[in-house]
Short mmCIF file of N, CA, C and O in Angstrom, two decimals:
data_model
loop_
_atom_site.label_atom_id
_atom_site.label_comp_id
_atom_site.label_asym_id
_atom_site.label_seq_id
_atom_site.Cartn_x
_atom_site.Cartn_y
_atom_site.Cartn_z
N UNK A 1 26.73 59.57 -40.31
CA UNK A 1 25.51 59.77 -41.08
C UNK A 1 25.13 58.45 -41.76
O UNK A 1 25.95 57.81 -42.39
N UNK A 2 23.89 58.09 -41.62
CA UNK A 2 23.37 56.86 -42.22
C UNK A 2 23.13 57.07 -43.72
O UNK A 2 22.63 58.10 -44.14
N UNK A 3 23.51 56.07 -44.51
CA UNK A 3 23.27 56.13 -45.95
C UNK A 3 22.06 55.29 -46.28
O UNK A 3 21.95 54.15 -45.83
N UNK A 4 21.15 55.86 -47.04
CA UNK A 4 19.98 55.12 -47.51
C UNK A 4 19.99 55.12 -49.02
O UNK A 4 20.44 56.08 -49.65
N UNK A 5 19.48 54.07 -49.60
CA UNK A 5 19.37 53.98 -51.06
C UNK A 5 17.90 53.96 -51.44
O UNK A 5 17.09 53.31 -50.79
N UNK A 6 17.59 54.70 -52.50
CA UNK A 6 16.23 54.79 -53.00
C UNK A 6 16.25 54.58 -54.51
O UNK A 6 17.23 54.91 -55.18
N UNK A 7 15.14 54.07 -55.03
CA UNK A 7 15.00 53.98 -56.48
C UNK A 7 14.78 55.37 -57.08
O UNK A 7 15.18 55.62 -58.22
N UNK A 8 14.14 56.25 -56.31
CA UNK A 8 13.85 57.60 -56.78
C UNK A 8 13.92 58.57 -55.60
O UNK A 8 13.36 58.29 -54.54
N UNK A 9 14.62 59.68 -55.80
CA UNK A 9 14.61 60.78 -54.85
C UNK A 9 14.07 61.99 -55.59
O UNK A 9 14.60 62.39 -56.63
N UNK A 10 13.00 62.54 -55.08
CA UNK A 10 12.35 63.68 -55.70
C UNK A 10 12.78 64.93 -54.94
O UNK A 10 12.63 65.01 -53.73
N UNK A 11 13.32 65.90 -55.66
CA UNK A 11 13.75 67.15 -55.06
C UNK A 11 12.64 68.18 -55.20
O UNK A 11 12.25 68.53 -56.31
N UNK A 12 12.13 68.62 -54.06
CA UNK A 12 11.00 69.55 -54.06
C UNK A 12 9.72 68.76 -53.87
O UNK A 12 9.62 67.61 -54.32
N UNK A 13 8.78 69.35 -53.17
CA UNK A 13 7.53 68.64 -52.89
C UNK A 13 6.34 69.50 -53.29
O UNK A 13 5.49 69.85 -52.48
N UNK A 14 6.30 69.85 -54.58
CA UNK A 14 5.12 70.48 -55.14
C UNK A 14 4.16 69.41 -55.62
O UNK A 14 4.38 68.21 -55.42
N UNK A 15 3.10 69.82 -56.25
CA UNK A 15 2.05 68.88 -56.65
C UNK A 15 2.55 67.85 -57.67
O UNK A 15 2.22 66.67 -57.58
N UNK A 16 3.36 68.24 -58.64
CA UNK A 16 3.88 67.28 -59.62
C UNK A 16 4.80 66.28 -58.94
O UNK A 16 4.76 65.07 -59.24
N UNK A 17 5.60 66.74 -58.00
CA UNK A 17 6.51 65.85 -57.26
C UNK A 17 5.74 64.85 -56.43
O UNK A 17 6.10 63.66 -56.37
N UNK A 18 4.68 65.29 -55.78
CA UNK A 18 3.85 64.40 -54.97
C UNK A 18 3.25 63.31 -55.84
O UNK A 18 3.24 62.13 -55.48
N UNK A 19 2.74 63.69 -57.00
CA UNK A 19 2.15 62.72 -57.92
C UNK A 19 3.19 61.69 -58.36
O UNK A 19 2.93 60.49 -58.32
N UNK A 20 4.36 62.16 -58.76
CA UNK A 20 5.42 61.25 -59.21
C UNK A 20 5.84 60.31 -58.08
O UNK A 20 5.98 59.09 -58.28
N UNK A 21 6.05 60.86 -56.89
CA UNK A 21 6.49 60.05 -55.75
C UNK A 21 5.45 58.98 -55.41
O UNK A 21 5.79 57.81 -55.20
N UNK A 22 4.19 59.37 -55.35
CA UNK A 22 3.14 58.42 -54.99
C UNK A 22 2.97 57.33 -56.05
O UNK A 22 2.78 56.16 -55.73
N UNK A 23 3.04 57.70 -57.33
CA UNK A 23 2.88 56.70 -58.40
C UNK A 23 4.03 55.70 -58.37
O UNK A 23 3.81 54.50 -58.52
N UNK A 24 5.25 56.20 -58.18
CA UNK A 24 6.39 55.29 -58.16
C UNK A 24 6.35 54.40 -56.91
O UNK A 24 6.66 53.21 -56.99
N UNK A 25 5.96 54.97 -55.78
CA UNK A 25 5.85 54.17 -54.55
C UNK A 25 4.78 53.09 -54.71
O UNK A 25 4.97 51.95 -54.27
N UNK A 26 3.68 53.43 -55.36
CA UNK A 26 2.61 52.43 -55.54
C UNK A 26 3.03 51.33 -56.51
O UNK A 26 2.47 50.25 -56.49
N UNK A 27 4.05 51.61 -57.32
CA UNK A 27 4.57 50.59 -58.24
C UNK A 27 5.67 49.75 -57.58
O UNK A 27 6.30 48.92 -58.24
N UNK A 28 5.90 50.00 -56.28
CA UNK A 28 6.87 49.20 -55.56
C UNK A 28 8.26 49.80 -55.45
O UNK A 28 9.17 49.16 -54.92
N UNK A 29 8.46 50.99 -55.95
CA UNK A 29 9.77 51.64 -55.85
C UNK A 29 9.98 52.16 -54.43
O UNK A 29 9.03 52.54 -53.74
N UNK A 30 11.24 52.22 -54.01
CA UNK A 30 11.55 52.92 -52.77
C UNK A 30 11.77 54.39 -53.14
O UNK A 30 12.58 54.70 -54.03
N UNK A 31 11.01 55.27 -52.50
CA UNK A 31 10.97 56.67 -52.91
C UNK A 31 11.16 57.57 -51.69
O UNK A 31 10.64 57.31 -50.62
N UNK A 32 11.92 58.64 -51.92
CA UNK A 32 12.06 59.69 -50.91
C UNK A 32 11.80 61.03 -51.58
O UNK A 32 12.03 61.20 -52.78
N UNK A 33 11.28 61.96 -50.79
CA UNK A 33 11.14 63.34 -51.25
C UNK A 33 11.92 64.22 -50.26
O UNK A 33 12.01 63.90 -49.08
N UNK A 34 12.46 65.30 -50.76
CA UNK A 34 13.18 66.23 -49.88
C UNK A 34 12.88 67.66 -50.32
O UNK A 34 12.82 67.97 -51.50
N UNK A 35 12.63 68.50 -49.32
CA UNK A 35 12.38 69.91 -49.59
C UNK A 35 12.75 70.70 -48.35
O UNK A 35 12.48 70.27 -47.23
N UNK A 36 13.35 71.87 -48.56
CA UNK A 36 13.68 72.73 -47.42
C UNK A 36 12.53 73.68 -47.11
O UNK A 36 12.52 74.30 -46.05
N UNK A 37 11.58 73.77 -48.00
CA UNK A 37 10.40 74.61 -47.79
C UNK A 37 9.24 73.73 -47.31
O UNK A 37 9.28 72.51 -47.46
N UNK A 38 8.17 74.33 -46.80
CA UNK A 38 7.01 73.52 -46.42
C UNK A 38 6.47 72.75 -47.62
O UNK A 38 6.44 73.27 -48.75
N UNK A 39 6.06 71.52 -47.38
CA UNK A 39 5.53 70.69 -48.45
C UNK A 39 4.27 71.32 -49.05
O UNK A 39 3.40 71.79 -48.34
N UNK A 40 4.20 71.27 -50.37
CA UNK A 40 3.04 71.81 -51.07
C UNK A 40 3.43 72.58 -52.31
O UNK A 40 2.67 72.67 -53.26
N UNK A 41 4.60 73.18 -52.29
CA UNK A 41 5.07 73.90 -53.47
C UNK A 41 4.33 75.20 -53.71
O UNK A 41 3.51 75.65 -52.91
N UNK A 42 4.63 75.79 -54.82
CA UNK A 42 4.08 77.10 -55.16
C UNK A 42 2.57 77.05 -55.35
O UNK A 42 1.86 77.90 -54.82
N UNK A 43 2.07 76.07 -56.06
CA UNK A 43 0.64 76.06 -56.40
C UNK A 43 -0.24 76.03 -55.15
O UNK A 43 -1.13 76.85 -54.99
N UNK A 44 0.03 75.10 -54.27
CA UNK A 44 -0.83 74.93 -53.09
C UNK A 44 -0.61 76.00 -52.03
O UNK A 44 -1.55 76.37 -51.31
N UNK A 45 0.60 76.53 -51.92
CA UNK A 45 0.91 77.41 -50.80
C UNK A 45 1.04 78.89 -51.16
O UNK A 45 0.77 79.75 -50.33
N UNK A 46 1.50 79.18 -52.37
CA UNK A 46 1.78 80.58 -52.71
C UNK A 46 1.20 81.01 -54.05
O UNK A 46 1.32 82.17 -54.42
N UNK A 47 0.63 80.09 -54.80
CA UNK A 47 0.22 80.42 -56.15
C UNK A 47 -1.24 80.15 -56.43
O UNK A 47 -2.13 80.84 -55.94
N UNK A 48 -1.47 79.12 -57.20
CA UNK A 48 -2.79 78.83 -57.75
C UNK A 48 -3.93 78.88 -56.74
O UNK A 48 -4.90 79.63 -56.91
N UNK A 49 -3.84 78.07 -55.70
CA UNK A 49 -4.97 77.95 -54.77
C UNK A 49 -5.17 79.20 -53.91
O UNK A 49 -6.29 79.72 -53.84
N UNK A 50 -4.13 79.74 -53.27
CA UNK A 50 -4.34 80.97 -52.49
C UNK A 50 -4.80 82.14 -53.37
O UNK A 50 -5.62 82.95 -52.95
N UNK A 51 -4.29 82.17 -54.60
CA UNK A 51 -4.67 83.25 -55.52
C UNK A 51 -6.17 83.24 -55.77
O UNK A 51 -6.81 84.30 -55.82
N UNK A 52 -6.76 82.07 -55.87
CA UNK A 52 -8.20 81.98 -56.11
C UNK A 52 -8.98 82.59 -54.96
O UNK A 52 -10.00 83.26 -55.18
N UNK A 53 -8.51 82.38 -53.74
CA UNK A 53 -9.20 82.95 -52.58
C UNK A 53 -9.08 84.47 -52.55
O UNK A 53 -10.04 85.17 -52.26
N UNK A 54 -7.89 84.96 -52.86
CA UNK A 54 -7.67 86.41 -52.84
C UNK A 54 -8.36 87.09 -54.03
O UNK A 54 -8.89 88.19 -53.90
N UNK A 55 -8.33 86.44 -55.17
CA UNK A 55 -8.95 87.01 -56.37
C UNK A 55 -10.46 87.18 -56.19
O UNK A 55 -11.07 88.10 -56.73
N UNK A 56 -11.06 86.31 -55.41
CA UNK A 56 -12.51 86.36 -55.22
C UNK A 56 -12.96 87.71 -54.68
O UNK A 56 -13.98 88.24 -55.09
N UNK A 57 -12.17 88.28 -53.76
CA UNK A 57 -12.50 89.61 -53.23
C UNK A 57 -12.54 90.66 -54.34
O UNK A 57 -13.46 91.49 -54.39
N UNK A 58 -11.57 90.63 -55.23
CA UNK A 58 -11.53 91.58 -56.35
C UNK A 58 -12.71 91.36 -57.29
O UNK A 58 -13.30 92.32 -57.81
N UNK A 59 -13.09 90.10 -57.50
CA UNK A 59 -14.22 89.80 -58.37
C UNK A 59 -15.52 90.35 -57.79
O UNK A 59 -16.39 90.83 -58.54
N UNK A 60 -15.65 90.31 -56.48
CA UNK A 60 -16.86 90.84 -55.84
C UNK A 60 -16.94 92.34 -56.05
O UNK A 60 -18.00 92.89 -56.39
N UNK A 61 -15.82 93.03 -55.88
CA UNK A 61 -15.80 94.48 -56.13
C UNK A 61 -16.14 94.79 -57.58
O UNK A 61 -16.92 95.70 -57.86
N UNK A 62 -15.55 94.04 -58.50
CA UNK A 62 -15.80 94.27 -59.92
C UNK A 62 -17.27 94.03 -60.26
O UNK A 62 -17.90 94.85 -60.95
N UNK A 63 -17.83 92.95 -59.75
CA UNK A 63 -19.24 92.64 -60.03
C UNK A 63 -20.14 93.72 -59.47
O UNK A 63 -21.11 94.15 -60.12
N UNK A 64 -19.84 94.19 -58.26
CA UNK A 64 -20.66 95.26 -57.66
C UNK A 64 -20.57 96.54 -58.47
O UNK A 64 -21.58 97.22 -58.68
N UNK A 65 -19.37 96.88 -58.95
CA UNK A 65 -19.24 98.12 -59.72
C UNK A 65 -19.98 98.02 -61.05
O UNK A 65 -20.52 99.02 -61.54
N UNK A 66 -20.02 96.84 -61.63
CA UNK A 66 -20.77 96.65 -62.88
C UNK A 66 -22.28 96.80 -62.67
O UNK A 66 -23.01 97.12 -63.60
N UNK A 67 -22.73 96.55 -61.45
CA UNK A 67 -24.17 96.64 -61.14
C UNK A 67 -24.56 97.99 -60.53
O UNK A 67 -25.73 98.19 -60.20
N UNK A 68 -23.60 98.92 -60.40
CA UNK A 68 -23.92 100.22 -59.83
C UNK A 68 -25.01 100.89 -60.65
O UNK A 68 -24.97 100.91 -61.88
N UNK A 69 -26.01 101.41 -59.97
CA UNK A 69 -27.13 102.05 -60.64
C UNK A 69 -28.18 101.07 -61.14
O UNK A 69 -29.16 101.45 -61.75
N UNK A 70 -27.96 99.80 -60.89
CA UNK A 70 -28.90 98.76 -61.34
C UNK A 70 -29.41 97.98 -60.14
O UNK A 70 -29.73 96.80 -60.24
N UNK A 71 -29.42 98.64 -58.98
CA UNK A 71 -29.92 98.01 -57.77
C UNK A 71 -28.84 97.65 -56.76
O UNK A 71 -29.14 97.25 -55.65
N UNK A 72 -27.59 97.80 -57.15
CA UNK A 72 -26.48 97.52 -56.23
C UNK A 72 -25.72 98.81 -56.00
O UNK A 72 -25.36 99.51 -56.95
N UNK A 73 -25.47 99.14 -54.76
CA UNK A 73 -24.68 100.31 -54.40
C UNK A 73 -23.37 99.83 -53.78
O UNK A 73 -23.32 99.47 -52.60
N UNK A 74 -22.28 99.80 -54.56
CA UNK A 74 -21.03 99.21 -54.11
C UNK A 74 -20.24 100.08 -53.12
O UNK A 74 -19.22 99.62 -52.60
N UNK A 75 -20.69 101.28 -52.82
CA UNK A 75 -19.93 102.19 -51.97
C UNK A 75 -19.63 101.66 -50.58
O UNK A 75 -18.67 102.09 -49.94
N UNK A 76 -20.42 100.73 -50.07
CA UNK A 76 -20.19 100.24 -48.71
C UNK A 76 -19.29 99.00 -48.66
O UNK A 76 -18.98 98.51 -47.59
N UNK A 77 -18.87 98.52 -49.81
CA UNK A 77 -17.98 97.35 -49.83
C UNK A 77 -16.58 97.73 -49.36
O UNK A 77 -16.09 98.81 -49.65
N UNK A 78 -15.96 96.85 -48.63
CA UNK A 78 -14.59 97.07 -48.18
C UNK A 78 -13.90 95.72 -48.02
O UNK A 78 -14.53 94.71 -47.70
N UNK A 79 -12.60 95.71 -48.25
CA UNK A 79 -11.80 94.51 -48.01
C UNK A 79 -11.01 94.72 -46.73
O UNK A 79 -10.31 95.71 -46.58
N UNK A 80 -11.14 93.78 -45.83
CA UNK A 80 -10.32 93.76 -44.62
C UNK A 80 -9.18 92.79 -44.93
O UNK A 80 -9.37 91.57 -44.90
N UNK A 81 -8.01 93.35 -45.25
CA UNK A 81 -6.89 92.54 -45.72
C UNK A 81 -6.47 91.50 -44.68
O UNK A 81 -6.18 90.36 -45.02
N UNK A 82 -6.45 91.87 -43.42
CA UNK A 82 -6.06 90.92 -42.37
C UNK A 82 -7.01 89.73 -42.33
O UNK A 82 -6.58 88.58 -42.21
N UNK A 83 -8.30 89.99 -42.42
CA UNK A 83 -9.28 88.90 -42.40
C UNK A 83 -9.17 88.03 -43.65
O UNK A 83 -9.30 86.81 -43.58
N UNK A 84 -8.94 88.67 -44.80
CA UNK A 84 -8.82 87.92 -46.05
C UNK A 84 -7.58 87.02 -46.01
O UNK A 84 -7.64 85.85 -46.40
N UNK A 85 -6.46 87.53 -45.50
CA UNK A 85 -5.25 86.73 -45.39
C UNK A 85 -5.43 85.60 -44.36
O UNK A 85 -4.95 84.49 -44.57
N UNK A 86 -6.15 85.87 -43.29
CA UNK A 86 -6.42 84.83 -42.30
C UNK A 86 -7.26 83.72 -42.93
O UNK A 86 -7.03 82.53 -42.68
N UNK A 87 -8.23 84.10 -43.76
CA UNK A 87 -9.05 83.11 -44.47
C UNK A 87 -8.17 82.26 -45.38
O UNK A 87 -8.29 81.03 -45.42
N UNK A 88 -7.28 82.89 -46.12
CA UNK A 88 -6.37 82.17 -47.01
C UNK A 88 -5.53 81.16 -46.21
O UNK A 88 -5.34 80.02 -46.62
N UNK A 89 -5.04 81.58 -45.06
CA UNK A 89 -4.21 80.69 -44.24
C UNK A 89 -4.98 79.49 -43.70
O UNK A 89 -4.38 78.45 -43.42
N UNK A 90 -6.31 79.59 -43.58
CA UNK A 90 -7.09 78.42 -43.13
C UNK A 90 -6.92 77.28 -44.11
O UNK A 90 -7.09 76.12 -43.74
N UNK A 91 -6.60 77.58 -45.34
CA UNK A 91 -6.34 76.55 -46.35
C UNK A 91 -4.86 76.20 -46.40
O UNK A 91 -4.48 75.04 -46.29
N UNK A 92 -4.01 77.21 -46.56
CA UNK A 92 -2.59 76.94 -46.82
C UNK A 92 -1.88 76.31 -45.64
O UNK A 92 -0.98 75.49 -45.84
N UNK A 93 -2.25 76.64 -44.41
CA UNK A 93 -1.56 76.09 -43.25
C UNK A 93 -1.83 74.59 -43.06
O UNK A 93 -1.02 73.89 -42.45
N UNK A 94 -2.93 74.11 -43.57
CA UNK A 94 -3.26 72.69 -43.46
C UNK A 94 -2.52 71.83 -44.49
O UNK A 94 -2.38 70.62 -44.30
N UNK A 95 -2.07 72.45 -45.57
CA UNK A 95 -1.53 71.67 -46.68
C UNK A 95 -0.24 70.92 -46.37
O UNK A 95 -0.15 69.72 -46.67
N UNK A 96 0.81 71.54 -45.81
CA UNK A 96 2.06 70.79 -45.61
C UNK A 96 1.87 69.51 -44.78
O UNK A 96 2.32 68.43 -45.22
N UNK A 97 1.20 69.56 -43.61
CA UNK A 97 1.04 68.30 -42.89
C UNK A 97 0.14 67.30 -43.61
O UNK A 97 0.36 66.08 -43.54
N UNK A 98 -0.85 67.80 -44.33
CA UNK A 98 -1.74 66.91 -45.09
C UNK A 98 -0.96 66.20 -46.20
O UNK A 98 -1.12 64.98 -46.40
N UNK A 99 -0.13 66.93 -46.89
CA UNK A 99 0.67 66.35 -47.98
C UNK A 99 1.67 65.34 -47.41
O UNK A 99 1.82 64.24 -47.92
N UNK A 100 2.34 65.72 -46.32
CA UNK A 100 3.33 64.82 -45.73
C UNK A 100 2.69 63.53 -45.24
O UNK A 100 3.21 62.44 -45.46
N UNK A 101 1.54 63.63 -44.58
CA UNK A 101 0.90 62.40 -44.09
C UNK A 101 0.44 61.52 -45.25
O UNK A 101 0.52 60.30 -45.16
N UNK A 102 0.01 62.13 -46.34
CA UNK A 102 -0.38 61.35 -47.51
C UNK A 102 0.81 60.60 -48.12
O UNK A 102 0.69 59.45 -48.53
N UNK A 103 1.96 61.26 -48.15
CA UNK A 103 3.17 60.59 -48.64
C UNK A 103 3.57 59.45 -47.71
O UNK A 103 3.91 58.36 -48.16
N UNK A 104 3.53 59.72 -46.41
CA UNK A 104 3.89 58.69 -45.42
C UNK A 104 3.00 57.45 -45.58
O UNK A 104 3.50 56.32 -45.58
N UNK A 105 1.71 57.67 -45.72
CA UNK A 105 0.76 56.56 -45.87
C UNK A 105 1.08 55.72 -47.11
O UNK A 105 0.91 54.51 -47.11
N UNK A 106 1.59 56.38 -48.14
CA UNK A 106 1.91 55.68 -49.38
C UNK A 106 3.32 55.10 -49.38
O UNK A 106 3.78 54.59 -50.40
N UNK A 107 4.01 55.20 -48.25
CA UNK A 107 5.33 54.58 -48.15
C UNK A 107 6.48 55.42 -48.67
O UNK A 107 7.58 54.91 -48.88
N UNK A 108 6.25 56.69 -48.88
CA UNK A 108 7.30 57.59 -49.35
C UNK A 108 8.04 58.15 -48.13
O UNK A 108 7.40 58.63 -47.19
N UNK A 109 9.35 58.08 -48.15
CA UNK A 109 10.15 58.67 -47.08
C UNK A 109 10.18 60.18 -47.26
O UNK A 109 10.50 60.67 -48.34
N UNK A 110 9.82 60.91 -46.22
CA UNK A 110 9.77 62.37 -46.29
C UNK A 110 10.97 62.95 -45.54
O UNK A 110 11.22 62.60 -44.39
N UNK A 111 11.70 63.82 -46.21
CA UNK A 111 12.88 64.44 -45.64
C UNK A 111 12.74 65.96 -45.73
O UNK A 111 12.21 66.48 -46.72
N UNK A 112 13.25 66.63 -44.71
CA UNK A 112 13.19 68.10 -44.68
C UNK A 112 14.61 68.64 -44.68
O UNK A 112 15.42 68.24 -43.85
N UNK A 113 14.90 69.51 -45.62
CA UNK A 113 16.23 70.10 -45.72
C UNK A 113 16.58 70.33 -47.17
O UNK A 113 15.74 70.16 -48.05
N UNK A 114 17.81 70.72 -47.40
CA UNK A 114 18.25 70.95 -48.77
C UNK A 114 18.93 69.69 -49.29
O UNK A 114 19.43 68.87 -48.52
N UNK A 115 18.96 69.55 -50.58
CA UNK A 115 19.59 68.40 -51.23
C UNK A 115 20.53 68.90 -52.30
O UNK A 115 20.33 70.00 -52.86
N UNK A 116 21.54 68.13 -52.56
CA UNK A 116 22.45 68.50 -53.64
C UNK A 116 23.07 67.24 -54.24
O UNK A 116 23.16 66.20 -53.58
N UNK A 117 23.46 67.34 -55.48
CA UNK A 117 24.17 66.24 -56.15
C UNK A 117 25.64 66.35 -55.76
O UNK A 117 26.22 67.43 -55.79
N UNK A 118 26.23 65.21 -55.42
CA UNK A 118 27.63 65.24 -54.99
C UNK A 118 28.55 64.46 -55.93
O UNK A 118 29.75 64.38 -55.72
N UNK A 119 27.99 63.89 -56.98
CA UNK A 119 28.80 63.16 -57.95
C UNK A 119 28.02 62.92 -59.21
O UNK A 119 26.85 63.27 -59.31
N UNK A 120 28.65 62.32 -60.17
CA UNK A 120 28.02 62.07 -61.47
C UNK A 120 26.94 61.01 -61.38
O UNK A 120 26.06 60.95 -62.20
N UNK A 121 27.01 60.12 -60.40
CA UNK A 121 26.03 59.06 -60.27
C UNK A 121 25.11 59.29 -59.09
O UNK A 121 24.33 58.52 -58.71
#
């Protein structure tokens, strides 16, 4: 196994990690990131951003129900869960390769797998 030395190794590749890795790399540090999950972290892939897409459907239902009897008849509204999830994936599936290529362009070494500390230093 080849040994590499870095000024900074970031464990996990969520949005805060990407920011830290890119800033340190732009300052001339040798930087690596490692994650066993797809790059992007909770916010981009499972939390903040996908939630906004899914929440929008609920907001439409709520807005229609508030307008019932005022010119809007919400009875014909329906959510097609498969289509809504497919729409969400049009965003989330692009994120890991987009994030990785951005790190690569900035000189950050990208690693896939688990990481662990093996000593005090």
